[in-house]
PDB file of C-alpha atoms in Angstrom:
ATOM      1  CA  UNK A 747     190.617 115.811  89.188  1.00  0.00           C
ATOM      2  CA  UNK A 748     187.623 118.079  89.852  1.00  0.00           C
ATOM      3  CA  UNK A 749     184.922 116.476  91.971  1.00  0.00           C
ATOM      4  CA  UNK A 750     181.361 117.638  92.517  1.00  0.00           C
ATOM      5  CA  UNK A 751     179.702 116.619  95.741  1.00  0.00           C
ATOM      6  CA  UNK A 752     176.043 115.862  95.178  1.00  0.00           C
ATOM      7  CA  UNK A 753     173.467 115.159  97.839  1.00  0.00           C
ATOM      8  CA  UNK A 754     171.226 112.229  96.970  1.00  0.00           C
ATOM      9  CA  UNK A 755     168.691 111.409  99.656  1.00  0.00           C
ATOM     10  CA  UNK A 756     170.670 111.024 102.855  1.00  0.00           C
ATOM     11  CA  UNK A 757     173.841 109.755 101.215  1.00  0.00           C
ATOM     12  CA  UNK A 758     176.594 111.967  99.827  1.00  0.00           C
ATOM     13  CA  UNK A 759     177.784 110.810  96.437  1.00  0.00           C
ATOM     14  CA  UNK A 760     181.057 111.943  94.864  1.00  0.00           C
ATOM     15  CA  UNK A 761     181.592 111.709  91.138  1.00  0.00           C
ATOM     16  CA  UNK A 762     183.942 113.328  88.640  1.00  0.00           C
ATOM     17  CA  UNK A 763     182.493 116.424  87.002  1.00  0.00           C
ATOM     18  CA  UNK A 764     181.280 115.431  83.567  1.00  0.00           C
ATOM     19  CA  UNK A 765     181.744 117.874  80.715  1.00  0.00           C
ATOM     20  CA  UNK A 766     178.634 119.520  79.262  1.00  0.00           C
ATOM     21  CA  UNK A 767     178.560 120.852  75.743  1.00  0.00           C
ATOM     22  CA  UNK A 768     175.829 122.135  73.446  1.00  0.00           C
ATOM     23  CA  UNK A 769     175.428 121.357  69.767  1.00  0.00           C
ATOM     24  CA  UNK A 770     173.096 122.838  67.187  1.00  0.00           C
ATOM     25  CA  UNK A 771     171.532 119.868  65.383  1.00  0.00           C
ATOM     26  CA  UNK A 772     168.833 119.307  62.789  1.00  0.00           C
ATOM     27  CA  UNK A 773     165.263 119.066  64.102  1.00  0.00           C
ATOM     28  CA  UNK A 774     165.137 115.441  62.961  1.00  0.00           C
ATOM     29  CA  UNK A 775     168.491 114.452  64.497  1.00  0.00           C
ATOM     30  CA  UNK A 776     168.034 111.110  66.325  1.00  0.00           C
ATOM     31  CA  UNK A 777     169.154 112.534  69.688  1.00  0.00           C
ATOM     32  CA  UNK A 778     166.711 115.446  69.361  1.00  0.00           C
ATOM     33  CA  UNK A 779     163.874 113.105  68.425  1.00  0.00           C
ATOM     34  CA  UNK A 780     164.651 110.780  71.347  1.00  0.00           C
ATOM     35  CA  UNK A 781     164.644 113.658  73.837  1.00  0.00           C
ATOM     36  CA  UNK A 782     161.339 115.018  72.473  1.00  0.00           C
ATOM     37  CA  UNK A 783     159.839 111.531  72.798  1.00  0.00           C
ATOM     38  CA  UNK A 784     161.033 111.367  76.416  1.00  0.00           C
ATOM     39  CA  UNK A 785     159.486 114.784  77.042  1.00  0.00           C
ATOM     40  CA  UNK A 786     156.151 113.682  75.551  1.00  0.00           C
ATOM     41  CA  UNK A 787     156.175 110.544  77.704  1.00  0.00           C
ATOM     42  CA  UNK A 788     156.799 112.584  80.857  1.00  0.00           C
ATOM     43  CA  UNK A 789     154.625 115.629  80.235  1.00  0.00           C
ATOM     44  CA  UNK A 790     151.787 114.077  78.215  1.00  0.00           C
ATOM     45  CA  UNK A 791     150.124 112.305  81.155  1.00  0.00           C
ATOM     46  CA  UNK A 792     149.954 115.595  83.078  1.00  0.00           C
ATOM     47  CA  UNK A 793     147.530 116.892  80.452  1.00  0.00           C
ATOM     48  CA  UNK A 794     145.717 113.654  79.550  1.00  0.00           C
ATOM     49  CA  UNK A 795     142.377 115.005  80.793  1.00  0.00           C
ATOM     50  CA  UNK A 796     142.733 117.881  78.311  1.00  0.00           C
ATOM     51  CA  UNK A 797     143.318 115.685  75.267  1.00  0.00           C
ATOM     52  CA  UNK A 798     140.013 116.720  73.658  1.00  0.00           C
ATOM     53  CA  UNK A 799     140.942 120.406  73.828  1.00  0.00           C
ATOM     54  CA  UNK A 800     144.459 119.763  72.606  1.00  0.00           C
ATOM     55  CA  UNK A 801     143.200 117.737  69.630  1.00  0.00           C
ATOM     56  CA  UNK A 802     141.141 120.735  68.450  1.00  0.00           C
ATOM     57  CA  UNK A 803     144.179 122.951  67.988  1.00  0.00           C
ATOM     58  CA  UNK A 804     147.634 122.823  66.537  1.00  0.00           C
ATOM     59  CA  UNK A 805     148.751 125.684  68.805  1.00  0.00           C
ATOM     60  CA  UNK A 806     151.426 123.625  70.495  1.00  0.00           C
ATOM     61  CA  UNK A 807     152.532 121.739  67.385  1.00  0.00           C
ATOM     62  CA  UNK A 808     155.900 122.580  65.872  1.00  0.00           C
ATOM     63  CA  UNK A 809     156.033 122.884  62.093  1.00  0.00           C
ATOM     64  CA  UNK A 810     159.568 121.919  61.133  1.00  0.00           C
ATOM     65  CA  UNK A 811     159.629 124.685  58.503  1.00  0.00           C
ATOM     66  CA  UNK A 812     159.391 127.304  61.282  1.00  0.00           C
ATOM     67  CA  UNK A 813     162.280 125.879  63.326  1.00  0.00           C
ATOM     68  CA  UNK A 814     165.234 128.251  63.380  1.00  0.00           C
ATOM     69  CA  UNK A 815     167.576 126.146  65.497  1.00  0.00           C
ATOM     70  CA  UNK A 816     167.550 122.980  67.598  1.00  0.00           C
ATOM     71  CA  UNK A 817     170.004 122.470  70.448  1.00  0.00           C
ATOM     72  CA  UNK A 818     171.029 119.287  72.224  1.00  0.00           C
ATOM     73  CA  UNK A 819     173.186 119.331  75.343  1.00  0.00           C
ATOM     74  CA  UNK A 820     175.509 116.383  75.760  1.00  0.00           C
ATOM     75  CA  UNK A 821     177.282 115.161  78.859  1.00  0.00           C
ATOM     76  CA  UNK A 822     180.646 113.488  78.403  1.00  0.00           C
ATOM     77  CA  UNK A 823     181.261 110.900  81.081  1.00  0.00           C
ATOM     78  CA  UNK A 824     184.572 109.851  82.621  1.00  0.00           C
ATOM     79  CA  UNK A 825     185.086 107.270  79.867  1.00  0.00           C
ATOM     80  CA  UNK A 826     184.616 109.926  77.167  1.00  0.00           C
ATOM     81  CA  UNK A 827     181.209 108.681  76.036  1.00  0.00           C
ATOM     82  CA  UNK A 828     178.658 111.338  75.068  1.00  0.00           C
ATOM     83  CA  UNK A 829     175.056 111.211  76.250  1.00  0.00           C
ATOM     84  CA  UNK A 830     172.248 113.469  75.002  1.00  0.00           C
ATOM     85  CA  UNK A 831     170.674 114.944  78.148  1.00  0.00           C
ATOM     86  CA  UNK A 832     168.812 118.108  77.116  1.00  0.00           C
ATOM     87  CA  UNK A 833     166.884 119.623  74.200  1.00  0.00           C
ATOM     88  CA  UNK A 834     165.528 123.002  73.151  1.00  0.00           C
ATOM     89  CA  UNK A 835     164.300 124.370  69.848  1.00  0.00           C
ATOM     90  CA  UNK A 836     163.641 127.860  68.582  1.00  0.00           C
ATOM     91  CA  UNK A 837     160.841 128.485  66.130  1.00  0.00           C
ATOM     92  CA  UNK A 838     159.748 131.625  64.413  1.00  0.00           C
ATOM     93  CA  UNK A 839     156.480 132.987  65.791  1.00  0.00           C
ATOM     94  CA  UNK A 840     155.875 136.131  63.781  1.00  0.00           C
ATOM     95  CA  UNK A 841     158.851 138.425  64.333  1.00  0.00           C
ATOM     96  CA  UNK A 842     159.855 136.610  67.541  1.00  0.00           C
ATOM     97  CA  UNK A 843     161.811 133.480  68.227  1.00  0.00           C
ATOM     98  CA  UNK A 844     159.932 131.191  70.593  1.00  0.00           C
ATOM     99  CA  UNK A 845     161.590 128.606  72.816  1.00  0.00           C
ATOM    100  CA  UNK A 846     159.952 125.210  72.282  1.00  0.00           C
ATOM    101  CA  UNK A 847     160.358 121.680  73.604  1.00  0.00           C
ATOM    102  CA  UNK A 848     162.845 122.495  76.326  1.00  0.00           C
ATOM    103  CA  UNK A 849     163.534 119.287  78.178  1.00  0.00           C
ATOM    104  CA  UNK A 850     166.222 117.946  80.478  1.00  0.00           C
ATOM    105  CA  UNK A 851     166.422 114.224  81.144  1.00  0.00           C
ATOM    106  CA  UNK A 852     165.290 113.640  84.755  1.00  0.00           C
ATOM    107  CA  UNK A 853     168.626 112.093  85.750  1.00  0.00           C
ATOM    108  CA  UNK A 854     170.430 115.305  84.778  1.00  0.00           C
ATOM    109  CA  UNK A 855     168.219 118.004  86.265  1.00  0.00           C
ATOM    110  CA  UNK A 856     169.963 120.442  88.541  1.00  0.00           C
ATOM    111  CA  UNK A 857     173.323 119.909  86.828  1.00  0.00           C
ATOM    112  CA  UNK A 858     173.492 122.966  84.560  1.00  0.00           C
ATOM    113  CA  UNK A 859     171.819 121.479  81.490  1.00  0.00           C
ATOM    114  CA  UNK A 860     168.874 123.896  81.520  1.00  0.00           C
ATOM    115  CA  UNK A 861     171.232 126.855  81.931  1.00  0.00           C
ATOM    116  CA  UNK A 862     173.237 125.666  78.915  1.00  0.00           C
ATOM    117  CA  UNK A 863     170.057 125.336  76.830  1.00  0.00           C
ATOM    118  CA  UNK A 864     168.801 128.772  77.831  1.00  0.00           C
ATOM    119  CA  UNK A 865     172.192 130.355  77.152  1.00  0.00           C
ATOM    120  CA  UNK A 866     172.381 128.833  73.662  1.00  0.00           C
ATOM    121  CA  UNK A 867     168.795 129.829  72.887  1.00  0.00           C
ATOM    122  CA  UNK A 868     169.182 133.388  74.145  1.00  0.00           C
ATOM    123  CA  UNK A 869     172.448 133.817  72.232  1.00  0.00           C
ATOM    124  CA  UNK A 870     170.788 132.575  69.039  1.00  0.00           C
ATOM    125  CA  UNK A 871     168.015 135.151  69.468  1.00  0.00           C
ATOM    126  CA  UNK A 872     170.588 137.891  70.116  1.00  0.00           C
ATOM    127  CA  UNK A 873     172.457 136.812  66.973  1.00  0.00           C
ATOM    128  CA  UNK A 874     169.251 137.522  65.056  1.00  0.00           C
ATOM    129  CA  UNK A 875     169.153 141.024  66.552  1.00  0.00           C
ATOM    130  CA  UNK A 876     165.987 140.277  68.499  1.00  0.00           C
ATOM    131  CA  UNK A 877     165.089 142.233  71.637  1.00  0.00           C
ATOM    132  CA  UNK A 878     163.489 139.272  73.396  1.00  0.00           C
ATOM    133  CA  UNK A 879     162.905 135.526  73.500  1.00  0.00           C
ATOM    134  CA  UNK A 880     159.380 134.255  74.203  1.00  0.00           C
ATOM    135  CA  UNK A 881     158.002 130.941  75.437  1.00  0.00           C
ATOM    136  CA  UNK A 882     154.865 129.157  76.571  1.00  0.00           C
ATOM    137  CA  UNK A 883     154.504 126.425  79.162  1.00  0.00           C
ATOM    138  CA  UNK A 884     151.498 124.777  80.728  1.00  0.00           C
ATOM    139  CA  UNK A 885     150.070 125.226  84.192  1.00  0.00           C
ATOM    140  CA  UNK A 886     151.012 121.687  85.206  1.00  0.00           C
ATOM    141  CA  UNK A 887     154.726 122.294  84.851  1.00  0.00           C
ATOM    142  CA  UNK A 888     155.545 124.334  87.966  1.00  0.00           C
ATOM    143  CA  UNK A 889     159.177 123.228  87.781  1.00  0.00           C
ATOM    144  CA  UNK A 890     159.461 124.879  84.362  1.00  0.00           C
ATOM    145  CA  UNK A 891     157.771 128.062  85.603  1.00  0.00           C
ATOM    146  CA  UNK A 892     160.233 128.275  88.518  1.00  0.00           C
ATOM    147  CA  UNK A 893     163.190 127.755  86.190  1.00  0.00           C
ATOM    148  CA  UNK A 894     162.089 130.473  83.776  1.00  0.00           C
ATOM    149  CA  UNK A 895     161.359 132.972  86.548  1.00  0.00           C
ATOM    150  CA  UNK A 896     164.705 132.220  88.219  1.00  0.00           C
ATOM    151  CA  UNK A 897     166.403 132.715  84.838  1.00  0.00           C
ATOM    152  CA  UNK A 898     165.039 136.225  84.334  1.00  0.00           C
ATOM    153  CA  UNK A 899     161.900 135.510  82.315  1.00  0.00           C
ATOM    154  CA  UNK A 900     158.810 137.569  83.108  1.00  0.00           C
ATOM    155  CA  UNK A 901     155.172 136.753  82.505  1.00  0.00           C
ATOM    156  CA  UNK A 902     153.515 138.392  79.528  1.00  0.00           C
ATOM    157  CA  UNK A 903     149.978 138.279  78.116  1.00  0.00           C
ATOM    158  CA  UNK A 904     149.149 135.110  76.208  1.00  0.00           C
ATOM    159  CA  UNK A 905     150.334 135.449  72.614  1.00  0.00           C
ATOM    160  CA  UNK A 906     149.193 133.692  69.419  1.00  0.00           C
ATOM    161  CA  UNK A 907     148.587 130.851  68.883  1.00  0.00           C
ATOM    162  CA  UNK A 908     148.016 130.008  72.562  1.00  0.00           C
ATOM    163  CA  UNK A 909     144.800 131.973  73.142  1.00  0.00           C
ATOM    164  CA  UNK A 910     142.917 128.700  72.657  1.00  0.00           C
ATOM    165  CA  UNK A 911     144.842 127.090  75.509  1.00  0.00           C
ATOM    166  CA  UNK A 912     143.512 128.749  78.678  1.00  0.00           C
ATOM    167  CA  UNK A 913     146.124 127.059  80.861  1.00  0.00           C
ATOM    168  CA  UNK A 914     149.061 128.731  79.091  1.00  0.00           C
ATOM    169  CA  UNK A 915     151.806 130.484  81.014  1.00  0.00           C
ATOM    170  CA  UNK A 916     153.659 132.802  78.649  1.00  0.00           C
ATOM    171  CA  UNK A 917     156.984 134.502  79.291  1.00  0.00           C
ATOM    172  CA  UNK A 918     159.602 136.695  77.703  1.00  0.00           C
ATOM    173  CA  UNK A 919     163.176 137.534  78.459  1.00  0.00           C
ATOM    174  CA  UNK A 920     164.491 140.881  77.313  1.00  0.00           C
ATOM    175  CA  UNK A 921     167.861 140.364  75.687  1.00  0.00           C
TER     176      UNK A 921
END
């Protein structure tokens, strides 16, 4: 049996390594919807004071007709049960694919879920013959900024439709 040793506070915890796997699902798949709802519940309060600005634009909205692919990462536990733990979607933004709604359940951060989502998303963009993958994140998500920078994404000028959101951080990864 393979065992990962995780450090949790001051106590070492040993647990069997759970299998991660990524599935492409429909945008409206129940697991995808549940993860997006969890993301909104976590991230929404960070921007509550900007609700008036956000209500004036649909810049951050995702029109289902523009979604190219939606990914959900599942973790299989020792009993064989599958749990949806991460989400990412790709939407067309002009000639580019844009990474949207990337979210990892808080209990599963730091376990490879974000790497699996980025790998699936980048491979999907490569499969389309695209030279890059773009994304936008807000200024109150420093954890996301660190992840993207660590994963080889570089800052780029703000691209449409985010010009109306002055707190946008925009990135690309050359593929």
